[in-house]
Amino acid sequence: MANCPECGAELSLHDDVETGEIIDCGTCGGELEVVATGPVELETAPELEEDWGE
Amino acid sequence: MANCPECGAELSLHDDVETGEIIDCGTCGGELEVVATGPVELETAPELEEDWGE
Amino acid sequence: MSHTASVVGASGFTGGELLRLLHAHPEFEIAQATSREYANKTVGSVHPNLRELDVRFSEPTGLDSVDVLFAATPHGVSMKHIDAFQEAADTVVDLSADFRLDSEAEYDEWYDGHSRPELLDESVYALPERNREELSDASLIAAGGCNATATILGLAPLFDGGILDGSEQLVVDVKVGSSEGGAGSSKASSHAERSGVVRPYAPTGHRHEAEIQAEFGCETAFSAHAVDMTRGAAATCHVFPNGPVTTGDLWGAFRETYDDEPFVRLVAGGTGVYRYPEPKAVAGTNYAEVGFELDPSNERIVVFSAIDNMMKGSAGQAVHAANISCGFEETAGLGFQGLHPVGAP
Amino acid sequence: MSHTASVVGASGFTGGELLRLLHAHPEFEIAQATSREYANKTVGSVHPNLRELDVRFSEPTGLDSVDVLFAATPHGVSMKHIDAFQEAADTVVDLSADFRLDSEAEYDEWYDGHSRPELLDESVYALPERNREELSDASLIAAGGCNATATILGLAPLFDGGILDGSEQLVVDVKVGSSEGGAGSSKASSHAERSGVVRPYAPTGHRHEAEIQAEFGCETAFSAHAVDMTRGAAATCHVFPNGPVTTGDLWGAFRETYDDEPFVRLVAGGTGVYRYPEPKAVAGTNYAEVGFELDPSNERIVVFSAIDNMMKGSAGQAVHAANISCGFEETAGLGFQGLHPVGAP
Amino acid sequence: MSHTASVVGASGFTGGELLRLLHAHPEFEIAQATSREYANKTVGSVHPNLRELDVRFSEPTGLDSVDVLFAATPHGVSMKHIDAFQEAADTVVDLSADFRLDSEAEYDEWYDGHSRPELLDESVYALPERNREELSDASLIAAGGCNATATILGLAPLFDGGILDGSEQLVVDVKVGSSEGGAGSSKASSHAERSGVVRPYAPTGHRHEAEIQAEFGCETAFSAHAVDMTRGAAATCHVFPNGPVTTGDLWGAFRETYDDEPFVRLVAGGTGVYRYPEPKAVAGTNYAEVGFELDPSNERIVVFSAIDNMMKGSAGQAVHAANISCGFEETAGLGFQGLHPVGAP
Amino acid sequence: MSHTASVVGASGFTGGELLRLLHAHPEFEIAQATSREYANKTVGSVHPNLRELDVRFSEPTGLDSVDVLFAATPHGVSMKHIDAFQEAADTVVDLSADFRLDSEAEYDEWYDGHSRPELLDESVYALPERNREELSDASLIAAGGCNATATILGLAPLFDGGILDGSEQLVVDVKVGSSEGGAGSSKASSHAERSGVVRPYAPTGHRHEAEIQAEFGCETAFSAHAVDMTRGAAATCHVFPNGPVTTGDLWGAFRETYDDEPFVRLVAGGTGVYRYPEPKAVAGTNYAEVGFELDPSNERIVVFSAIDNMMKGSAGQAVHAANISCGFEETAGLGFQGLHPVGAP
Ligand SMILES: NC(=O)c1ccc[n+]([C@@H]2O[C@H](COP(=O)([O-])OP(=O)(O)OC[C@H]3O[C@@H](n4cnc5c(N)ncnc54)[C@H](OP(=O)(O)O)[C@@H]3O)[C@@H](O)[C@H]2O)c1
Ligand SMILES: NC(=O)c1ccc[n+]([C@@H]2O[C@H](COP(=O)([O-])OP(=O)(O)OC[C@H]3O[C@@H](n4cnc5c(N)ncnc54)[C@H](OP(=O)(O)O)[C@@H]3O)[C@@H](O)[C@H]2O)c1
Ligand SMILES: NC(=O)c1ccc[n+]([C@@H]2O[C@H](COP(=O)([O-])OP(=O)(O)OC[C@H]3O[C@@H](n4cnc5c(N)ncnc54)[C@H](OP(=O)(O)O)[C@@H]3O)[C@@H](O)[C@H]2O)c1
Ligand SMILES: NC(=O)c1ccc[n+]([C@@H]2O[C@H](COP(=O)([O-])OP(=O)(O)OC[C@H]3O[C@@H](n4cnc5c(N)ncnc54)[C@H](OP(=O)(O)O)[C@@H]3O)[C@@H](O)[C@H]2O)c1
Ligand SMILES: [Zn+2]
Ligand SMILES: [Zn+2]
């Protein structure tokens, strides 16, 4: 369990989550990096500007 | 030739246009009544509230 | 199976949705499904998805006694037959506009008056996210208008959170599917004419403005466009708050309003194909998707809200409200999650 | 909740359908959902209808032990990883073509051979209407091809009832939606190019002919056309029986074959809008609609069959077969009745 | 501008197409455009693409004298008013079925008889690819049925080239757009019900079989399906020739029949997105695309043919025939090449 | 045939439109059509509507000398190759954004800078309704952005007529078709994902805001939504003027601005199916439909504007501008009136 630093939503994570893993937030869709485990801490991952086309 | 009383557009009419005829304006779509001929005079026709779905 | 329910206007589009929902509902049993045109025919002859149902349409006269009566009839019918409906059922849930507004004056302004204004006090606007309390013992329930529902759900967090106070300019630009027009037919709604449109059909003066105004006490500049889908209403609200707002403020407000709501999903951003609310993501379901984007250069908040007009925007909202009124699990019978991929549902 | 299930290929179209079905299934619990591309992301980031699911994709390597493993991967993947799949699960249900045919020779003829031909004897073709018995203790199940499923369901009563014996000319003209191509992208499948088409895409030599031939022992002249829908496969079979046939014979045959089938609806005639099988009437469901018309002047039977390619034509069929194999209620988790009206789902 | 032309039934779908074509035609000037419902209104009020035209609908009674009168009215109207039409114009081109067949007997069999059978000898079936000679001095011309036109154009090379002799089994499976039904409205043709369909609507006994039979002297097993497009008719003919045929034979036959035809394109194979005839590639044009695939394993030829039902299948064919009858350039006024990309036109 | 013209980027969507227009143009002859991917193939292999053209793609390197070169390449390509383009042609018409804005600063703000800012003074924004004079001797012409074009055409009469002065709040809500994204492919643009959407894709910060701002000197609150059509851009502008305005004022302003314009149609009101601007009424044409509705209760003007994004919004505008620059009839080659009925073109 951890909270999204972007939108504040609660995220459930698998037990063996590892530092450095990139996950998404199911609410705001933000890409988050696991920066610490036990307890889990998340940071917004560096954005990968993705062209979404028209 | 006559001008639409609603939007001012020029209307071309057939030669034998008669008083009482209802025509539409090609620009604003307004329903117009021919109230005089020679020269032609037009007035906005009483609106027929038409349900347009939804 | 504890309760019986009837549907008046069951051959129509939202009537068919009611039958679908009630049939799969753990607590309801369908008593009657009325249609004047198709009386005695199987419901499956009109609604092909309901061929498994062993129910035939009956005439709307001769209503049996039931626990809940749902009326899915055009504007004006319920106010005319409300005595018969209330005699037949303890709880009446009306899908039309007949009991949505609070006063005769509003019906004079937005409709052609009202023949039973004394009932307007008693009736409760169905949207559970706004009126859950009042619904718990309501006996006359008015399901909201679909466009109004989409708009209200989108804007509510801004009013709840004090980001808007009603003095701001609100522009609401709605895109809707063809089922909003009901099961009738006309040249404008024929496939050849209606396909592929972006058609302004209620540029100004849309009657749902009245419901939004009733909720928030402010006017909205509302316009609706028909687009090429059958189900769905998507409201884009362009809002200019009086003071500065951050994305964090907005997340706070939206989460505060909706975190515990079973049928509202916050969708804003991300990296995939679906980054904001979209009607096809909720088609067939009772969910609303709500999200936003902040436009700092224009000091604007753009709020997106997407629902299925016949579900969250009508029949689903009606069943949700009935669940509350009857004391059932709120989500009973409303569990369908929708489809992916899905084209233009 | 008695059984655990995993989905390999869960980011794809049929994989998403499996997740949807398993999530709402009374007897299954989702253990893993694999994707290489989206590992660690929520399943809702790909499948917007599954935002409520609290499941993240995991890598397909590292499969946990489960009761049933569903593989929704492209042709060739399952035969390569079948040992890992069988090690992880008692029952493997594969949605690809890898285990549908009976012999290596058929894979040489229609595909590019087979790397594990010794398993072909063991595997059971999933269509319950044809193989219910064998499915009851199957541990390797191959869900049918969607076009083959539609065709087989349409023609089965004619073979069962002795109206056809395999010596007749059979023409099968199929119309399919874009989801049949899976979640990838190409110029031909882009919205601008793919919208509004009637596009012959497999005029001759379609691989599903092999499955039809395996079922009935006869050849079919098969052609497929892409049309403008996302879900759906509709097969029109033009059949010329050797002897005279009456409408009564046909009704007899169709009712005999399907009267007790929970997922097959006979639809032929009537007066409403929906008189014959139509894919949009079954979109999102596990139902097949089957019907016919007799053409006396051409001594022809026209058989219509409509399914949702991802449901009855794949994921739904897979879950139906798994229900049988696991001893569950056949219809468990497959109760959704579909929508009306619905556009191009 | 040498000729005057009027359109009776100008508020309908094919009538609108005639106006569009005649307006841009170098040799024709529009005299009258009739409509009973919209008399006195601008043609642009019904056909939004014709807002530039300075023409108002007039009543169909009171026809002025013109060179060519086009009748785009429902079946039965032309045979009733043919004397008035012929009095008003030297050449009458009828888009309905009223003068397509050769004998009263055929009208008794396929329609409800004929009130002016003596004119059937005089009238010429409009398809120039088949009747160019006869059209050159025809004064009563019957534009073909759209599905018949597509089918005839597809099969003609096989009959011309001796690959078929009329004794073979021919299956014709047609997919058509919603404009085929004309400008009226009904529940079945409403956007919500008609979108996304694959709907068998004339499984057997379609009246266009009569025209195909009249052309080739053989029966066809014909079925039509409504699909989700507005314009277009695509015929897939599944044909089983008596003797062996090679791809070379087929190319020879198709090129022989169509090499000099200005409005028929051979399309079969290639590597891009569009490999076979497709209706959307010819939408809005007078072109037919025709192509084939050989199925050696089934000794079958699959012929594909695609047209715009309102153009090559009706109004375009009518103008093409009028061009011939009036001695104009065949392609006059018919130069539009169509659009790419185009969705579901 | 007085002029030669080449198209760089001819395998793309707008490049194909240019070929279509130039082929049917009375004054232009096509010299070269470039494509790197399809070099040496016939243009018909990519654009099925152009199968009649006897032109093959050539490499964009090795440009012959021509009168006019049209560049239909992605942003960034023209500024890189502009020397080669100007060496090959007296007049260069660029369809990309590379030469639309006036200053390097704007490219820094809205794009990623500019490599040839010294040319920005010389280049003329193509929209003839705004820049007819300057176009008459322009040698570097920049066709406008499609959404900007729609918006500018809608708002221009209000600024011209003094109803707006730039200090008002302007909300622009645009709905666009899939061809706006060009001929590439991605998951988001696949048929299964893109069908039936109302998808916010540029909620804020759309680059076309820059062009609108350049025209009127004011900011707009702009949002774009993808909807289910291939061609078309429809802008709804919600505008709140500072002072009172009547419908008569609006008609005056709109007629003043557009009465003599060959490609702008005023459409507002009426009784038929098409009462306001709609993109499908102008699909395939160079027309813009512009109209409005006054909302007295909100003191709002709602302006509607509809174009074909690839025509008036790009290739058609480019040819229109080239006609002016070359001294041809303005409407040369742009006479197509569009289709009715038409589905989702
Ligand atoms: N469609 C939507 O998306 C939507 C959304 C929100 C709210 N609503 C509201 O829900 C109501 C129903 O809408 P709908 O779209 O389902 O309409 P619909 O498809 O036109 O169906 C109306 C039904 O009412 C019945 N009916 C009509 N007049 C009646 C009368 N005098 N007495 C008894 N029954 C009568 C009709 O059946 P018979 O003629 O056979 O009796 C039909 O079954 C309307 O008030 C509408 O405003 C609809
Ligand atoms: N679509 C239909 O209507 C339909 C109907 C009947 C049968 N089928 C069959 O069902 C299967 C799946 O079809 P679909 O349409 O769902 O395809 P799809 O959308 O392309 O999905 C394929 C899935 O397989 C995964 N995958 C691909 N290669 C893999 C590998 N080597 N190892 C592990 N995972 C791999 C992909 O995810 P990652 O790349 O992220 O791992 C993706 O999740 C196919 O065999 C198809 O023939 C489909
Ligand atoms: N649509 C196609 O794709 C297609 C293809 C091939 C052939 N056709 C044939 O072409 C003909 C026209 O088809 P359509 O689709 O254009 O039909 P439509 O859209 O229904 O138009 C019919 C027109 O005829 C007029 N009309 C009806 N009854 C009349 C009468 N008694 N006297 C005078 N005018 C009358 C109607 O206008 P008012 O009621 O306003 O007078 C209307 O303008 C039909 O015979 C059809 O079979 C159509
Ligand atoms: N689509 C619209 O509605 C629209 C509207 C207004 C403006 N525009 C603008 O018009 C331009 C073209 O748009 P589109 O939609 O037609 O794009 P498109 O379909 O993607 O076509 C782009 C074309 O450019 C060619 N090309 C790409 N990179 C090139 C390079 N480095 N050198 C030479 N040729 C190159 C491509 O062909 P090869 O790769 O085969 O060489 C292709 O033919 C864009 O700048 C767009 O913003 C488009
Ligand atoms: Zn978040
Ligand atoms: Zn006017």
JSON list of C-alpha atoms in Angstrom, two decimals, chain D residues 43-170:
[
{"chain": "D", "resi": 43, "resn": "VAL", "atom": "CA", "xyz": [-4.73, -4.01, -16.36]},
{"chain": "D", "resi": 44, "resn": "GLY", "atom": "CA", "xyz": [-6.99, -0.96, -16.51]},
{"chain": "D", "resi": 45, "resn": "SER", "atom": "CA", "xyz": [-4.30, 1.03, -18.27]},
{"chain": "D", "resi": 46, "resn": "VAL", "atom": "CA", "xyz": [-4.83, -1.18, -21.31]},
{"chain": "D", "resi": 47, "resn": "HIS", "atom": "CA", "xyz": [-8.42, -2.30, -20.84]},
{"chain": "D", "resi": 48, "resn": "PRO", "atom": "CA", "xyz": [-10.34, 0.78, -19.69]},
{"chain": "D", "resi": 49, "resn": "ASN", "atom": "CA", "xyz": [-13.35, -1.31, -18.71]},
{"chain": "D", "resi": 50, "resn": "LEU", "atom": "CA", "xyz": [-11.22, -3.10, -16.14]},
{"chain": "D", "resi": 51, "resn": "ARG", "atom": "CA", "xyz": [-10.13, -0.09, -14.12]},
{"chain": "D", "resi": 52, "resn": "GLU", "atom": "CA", "xyz": [-11.90, -1.53, -11.07]},
{"chain": "D", "resi": 53, "resn": "LEU", "atom": "CA", "xyz": [-9.68, -4.61, -11.13]},
{"chain": "D", "resi": 54, "resn": "ASP", "atom": "CA", "xyz": [-6.84, -4.54, -8.68]},
{"chain": "D", "resi": 55, "resn": "VAL", "atom": "CA", "xyz": [-4.50, -6.54, -10.92]},
{"chain": "D", "resi": 56, "resn": "ARG", "atom": "CA", "xyz": [-1.19, -5.63, -12.55]},
{"chain": "D", "resi": 57, "resn": "PHE", "atom": "CA", "xyz": [0.34, -7.36, -15.53]},
{"chain": "D", "resi": 58, "resn": "SER", "atom": "CA", "xyz": [3.26, -9.64, -14.82]},
{"chain": "D", "resi": 59, "resn": "GLU", "atom": "CA", "xyz": [5.87, -11.18, -17.09]},
{"chain": "D", "resi": 60, "resn": "PRO", "atom": "CA", "xyz": [4.84, -14.46, -18.74]},
{"chain": "D", "resi": 61, "resn": "THR", "atom": "CA", "xyz": [8.01, -16.05, -17.39]},
{"chain": "D", "resi": 62, "resn": "GLY", "atom": "CA", "xyz": [7.50, -16.93, -13.76]},
{"chain": "D", "resi": 63, "resn": "LEU", "atom": "CA", "xyz": [4.04, -18.46, -13.84]},
{"chain": "D", "resi": 64, "resn": "ASP", "atom": "CA", "xyz": [2.50, -19.35, -10.49]},
{"chain": "D", "resi": 65, "resn": "SER", "atom": "CA", "xyz": [0.72, -22.62, -9.90]},
{"chain": "D", "resi": 66, "resn": "VAL", "atom": "CA", "xyz": [-2.99, -22.34, -10.72]},
{"chain": "D", "resi": 67, "resn": "ASP", "atom": "CA", "xyz": [-5.94, -24.52, -11.47]},
{"chain": "D", "resi": 68, "resn": "VAL", "atom": "CA", "xyz": [-6.53, -23.26, -14.98]},
{"chain": "D", "resi": 69, "resn": "LEU", "atom": "CA", "xyz": [-4.21, -21.38, -17.31]},
{"chain": "D", "resi": 70, "resn": "PHE", "atom": "CA", "xyz": [-5.72, -19.59, -20.28]},
{"chain": "D", "resi": 71, "resn": "ALA", "atom": "CA", "xyz": [-3.35, -18.74, -23.13]},
{"chain": "D", "resi": 72, "resn": "ALA", "atom": "CA", "xyz": [-4.49, -15.93, -25.40]},
{"chain": "D", "resi": 73, "resn": "THR", "atom": "CA", "xyz": [-1.33, -15.64, -27.44]},
{"chain": "D", "resi": 74, "resn": "PRO", "atom": "CA", "xyz": [-0.68, -15.61, -31.17]},
{"chain": "D", "resi": 75, "resn": "HIS", "atom": "CA", "xyz": [-0.36, -18.85, -33.12]},
{"chain": "D", "resi": 76, "resn": "GLY", "atom": "CA", "xyz": [2.88, -20.64, -32.30]},
{"chain": "D", "resi": 77, "resn": "VAL", "atom": "CA", "xyz": [3.38, -19.34, -28.77]},
{"chain": "D", "resi": 78, "resn": "SER", "atom": "CA", "xyz": [1.44, -22.03, -26.94]},
{"chain": "D", "resi": 79, "resn": "MET", "atom": "CA", "xyz": [3.05, -24.93, -28.70]},
{"chain": "D", "resi": 80, "resn": "LYS", "atom": "CA", "xyz": [6.40, -23.45, -27.75]},
{"chain": "D", "resi": 81, "resn": "HIS", "atom": "CA", "xyz": [5.58, -22.89, -24.09]},
{"chain": "D", "resi": 82, "resn": "ILE", "atom": "CA", "xyz": [3.16, -25.72, -23.52]},
{"chain": "D", "resi": 83, "resn": "ASP", "atom": "CA", "xyz": [5.41, -27.48, -21.01]},
{"chain": "D", "resi": 84, "resn": "ALA", "atom": "CA", "xyz": [5.59, -24.39, -18.85]},
{"chain": "D", "resi": 85, "resn": "PHE", "atom": "CA", "xyz": [1.86, -23.95, -19.13]},
{"chain": "D", "resi": 86, "resn": "GLN", "atom": "CA", "xyz": [1.10, -27.55, -18.21]},
{"chain": "D", "resi": 87, "resn": "GLU", "atom": "CA", "xyz": [3.53, -27.43, -15.35]},
{"chain": "D", "resi": 88, "resn": "ALA", "atom": "CA", "xyz": [1.79, -24.34, -13.97]},
{"chain": "D", "resi": 89, "resn": "ALA", "atom": "CA", "xyz": [-1.78, -25.59, -14.36]},
{"chain": "D", "resi": 90, "resn": "ASP", "atom": "CA", "xyz": [-3.84, -28.75, -14.25]},
{"chain": "D", "resi": 91, "resn": "THR", "atom": "CA", "xyz": [-5.92, -27.50, -17.14]},
{"chain": "D", "resi": 92, "resn": "VAL", "atom": "CA", "xyz": [-4.66, -25.44, -20.04]},
{"chain": "D", "resi": 93, "resn": "VAL", "atom": "CA", "xyz": [-7.15, -23.69, -22.30]},
{"chain": "D", "resi": 94, "resn": "ASP", "atom": "CA", "xyz": [-5.51, -22.32, -25.40]},
{"chain": "D", "resi": 95, "resn": "LEU", "atom": "CA", "xyz": [-7.26, -19.74, -27.57]},
{"chain": "D", "resi": 96, "resn": "SER", "atom": "CA", "xyz": [-4.86, -20.00, -30.49]},
{"chain": "D", "resi": 97, "resn": "ALA", "atom": "CA", "xyz": [-4.96, -22.49, -33.34]},
{"chain": "D", "resi": 98, "resn": "ASP", "atom": "CA", "xyz": [-2.07, -24.48, -31.88]},
{"chain": "D", "resi": 99, "resn": "PHE", "atom": "CA", "xyz": [-4.08, -27.40, -30.57]},
{"chain": "D", "resi": 100, "resn": "ARG", "atom": "CA", "xyz": [-7.27, -27.27, -32.63]},
{"chain": "D", "resi": 101, "resn": "LEU", "atom": "CA", "xyz": [-6.50, -29.77, -35.36]},
{"chain": "D", "resi": 102, "resn": "ASP", "atom": "CA", "xyz": [-6.00, -33.46, -34.91]},
{"chain": "D", "resi": 103, "resn": "SER", "atom": "CA", "xyz": [-2.85, -34.32, -36.80]},
{"chain": "D", "resi": 104, "resn": "GLU", "atom": "CA", "xyz": [0.54, -33.02, -37.76]},
{"chain": "D", "resi": 105, "resn": "ALA", "atom": "CA", "xyz": [-0.45, -33.49, -41.41]},
{"chain": "D", "resi": 106, "resn": "GLU", "atom": "CA", "xyz": [-3.17, -30.89, -41.05]},
{"chain": "D", "resi": 107, "resn": "TYR", "atom": "CA", "xyz": [-0.71, -28.43, -39.52]},
{"chain": "D", "resi": 108, "resn": "ASP", "atom": "CA", "xyz": [1.63, -29.09, -42.43]},
{"chain": "D", "resi": 109, "resn": "GLU", "atom": "CA", "xyz": [-1.16, -28.39, -44.88]},
{"chain": "D", "resi": 110, "resn": "TRP", "atom": "CA", "xyz": [-2.75, -25.34, -43.28]},
{"chain": "D", "resi": 111, "resn": "TYR", "atom": "CA", "xyz": [-0.05, -23.88, -41.03]},
{"chain": "D", "resi": 112, "resn": "ASP", "atom": "CA", "xyz": [3.72, -24.23, -40.87]},
{"chain": "D", "resi": 113, "resn": "GLY", "atom": "CA", "xyz": [3.83, -27.58, -39.20]},
{"chain": "D", "resi": 114, "resn": "HIS", "atom": "CA", "xyz": [3.70, -28.37, -35.48]},
{"chain": "D", "resi": 115, "resn": "SER", "atom": "CA", "xyz": [6.46, -28.71, -32.90]},
{"chain": "D", "resi": 116, "resn": "ARG", "atom": "CA", "xyz": [4.54, -30.86, -30.41]},
{"chain": "D", "resi": 117, "resn": "PRO", "atom": "CA", "xyz": [2.32, -33.10, -32.52]},
{"chain": "D", "resi": 118, "resn": "GLU", "atom": "CA", "xyz": [2.14, -35.78, -29.80]},
{"chain": "D", "resi": 119, "resn": "LEU", "atom": "CA", "xyz": [-0.18, -33.49, -27.83]},
{"chain": "D", "resi": 120, "resn": "LEU", "atom": "CA", "xyz": [-2.76, -33.23, -30.60]},
{"chain": "D", "resi": 121, "resn": "ASP", "atom": "CA", "xyz": [-4.44, -36.46, -29.55]},
{"chain": "D", "resi": 122, "resn": "GLU", "atom": "CA", "xyz": [-4.86, -35.28, -26.02]},
{"chain": "D", "resi": 123, "resn": "SER", "atom": "CA", "xyz": [-6.25, -31.84, -26.85]},
{"chain": "D", "resi": 124, "resn": "VAL", "atom": "CA", "xyz": [-10.01, -31.31, -27.14]},
{"chain": "D", "resi": 125, "resn": "TYR", "atom": "CA", "xyz": [-11.68, -28.77, -29.44]},
{"chain": "D", "resi": 126, "resn": "ALA", "atom": "CA", "xyz": [-13.59, -26.51, -27.08]},
{"chain": "D", "resi": 127, "resn": "LEU", "atom": "CA", "xyz": [-16.97, -26.04, -28.74]},
{"chain": "D", "resi": 128, "resn": "PRO", "atom": "CA", "xyz": [-19.28, -27.50, -26.05]},
{"chain": "D", "resi": 129, "resn": "GLU", "atom": "CA", "xyz": [-22.21, -27.90, -28.43]},
{"chain": "D", "resi": 130, "resn": "ARG", "atom": "CA", "xyz": [-20.11, -30.47, -30.29]},
{"chain": "D", "resi": 131, "resn": "ASN", "atom": "CA", "xyz": [-17.72, -31.86, -27.68]},
{"chain": "D", "resi": 132, "resn": "ARG", "atom": "CA", "xyz": [-19.40, -31.56, -24.30]},
{"chain": "D", "resi": 133, "resn": "GLU", "atom": "CA", "xyz": [-18.57, -35.09, -23.25]},
{"chain": "D", "resi": 134, "resn": "GLU", "atom": "CA", "xyz": [-14.92, -34.99, -24.10]},
{"chain": "D", "resi": 135, "resn": "LEU", "atom": "CA", "xyz": [-14.50, -31.68, -22.38]},
{"chain": "D", "resi": 136, "resn": "SER", "atom": "CA", "xyz": [-15.60, -33.02, -19.04]},
{"chain": "D", "resi": 137, "resn": "ASP", "atom": "CA", "xyz": [-12.21, -34.46, -18.27]},
{"chain": "D", "resi": 138, "resn": "ALA", "atom": "CA", "xyz": [-10.01, -32.60, -20.71]},
{"chain": "D", "resi": 139, "resn": "SER", "atom": "CA", "xyz": [-6.77, -31.05, -19.50]},
{"chain": "D", "resi": 140, "resn": "LEU", "atom": "CA", "xyz": [-5.70, -29.47, -22.78]},
{"chain": "D", "resi": 141, "resn": "ILE", "atom": "CA", "xyz": [-8.48, -27.55, -24.45]},
{"chain": "D", "resi": 142, "resn": "ALA", "atom": "CA", "xyz": [-8.32, -25.65, -27.75]},
{"chain": "D", "resi": 143, "resn": "ALA", "atom": "CA", "xyz": [-10.89, -22.91, -28.19]},
{"chain": "D", "resi": 144, "resn": "GLY", "atom": "CA", "xyz": [-12.16, -22.86, -31.77]},
{"chain": "D", "resi": 145, "resn": "GLY", "atom": "CA", "xyz": [-11.51, -20.28, -34.42]},
{"chain": "D", "resi": 146, "resn": "CYS", "atom": "CA", "xyz": [-14.17, -17.60, -34.48]},
{"chain": "D", "resi": 147, "resn": "ASN", "atom": "CA", "xyz": [-15.19, -18.00, -38.12]},
{"chain": "D", "resi": 148, "resn": "ALA", "atom": "CA", "xyz": [-15.08, -21.76, -37.82]},
{"chain": "D", "resi": 149, "resn": "THR", "atom": "CA", "xyz": [-17.25, -21.60, -34.71]},
{"chain": "D", "resi": 150, "resn": "ALA", "atom": "CA", "xyz": [-19.87, -19.48, -36.44]},
{"chain": "D", "resi": 151, "resn": "THR", "atom": "CA", "xyz": [-19.89, -21.78, -39.46]},
{"chain": "D", "resi": 152, "resn": "ILE", "atom": "CA", "xyz": [-19.95, -25.03, -37.51]},
{"chain": "D", "resi": 153, "resn": "LEU", "atom": "CA", "xyz": [-22.82, -23.85, -35.33]},
{"chain": "D", "resi": 154, "resn": "GLY", "atom": "CA", "xyz": [-24.79, -22.87, -38.41]},
{"chain": "D", "resi": 155, "resn": "LEU", "atom": "CA", "xyz": [-24.28, -26.08, -40.33]},
{"chain": "D", "resi": 156, "resn": "ALA", "atom": "CA", "xyz": [-24.36, -28.61, -37.50]},
{"chain": "D", "resi": 157, "resn": "PRO", "atom": "CA", "xyz": [-28.14, -29.16, -37.49]},
{"chain": "D", "resi": 158, "resn": "LEU", "atom": "CA", "xyz": [-28.06, -29.96, -41.21]},
{"chain": "D", "resi": 159, "resn": "PHE", "atom": "CA", "xyz": [-25.44, -32.65, -40.73]},
{"chain": "D", "resi": 160, "resn": "ASP", "atom": "CA", "xyz": [-26.94, -33.93, -37.47]},
{"chain": "D", "resi": 161, "resn": "GLY", "atom": "CA", "xyz": [-30.35, -34.11, -39.09]},
{"chain": "D", "resi": 162, "resn": "GLY", "atom": "CA", "xyz": [-29.13, -35.89, -42.20]},
{"chain": "D", "resi": 163, "resn": "ILE", "atom": "CA", "xyz": [-30.09, -33.06, -44.50]},
{"chain": "D", "resi": 164, "resn": "LEU", "atom": "CA", "xyz": [-26.48, -32.81, -45.62]},
{"chain": "D", "resi": 165, "resn": "ASP", "atom": "CA", "xyz": [-24.10, -35.73, -45.91]},
{"chain": "D", "resi": 166, "resn": "GLY", "atom": "CA", "xyz": [-20.92, -33.96, -46.93]},
{"chain": "D", "resi": 167, "resn": "SER", "atom": "CA", "xyz": [-21.20, -34.48, -50.67]},
{"chain": "D", "resi": 168, "resn": "GLU", "atom": "CA", "xyz": [-22.94, -31.16, -51.30]},
{"chain": "D", "resi": 169, "resn": "GLN", "atom": "CA", "xyz": [-21.53, -27.85, -52.37]},
{"chain": "D", "resi": 170, "resn": "LEU", "atom": "CA", "xyz": [-21.21, -25.53, -49.38]}
]
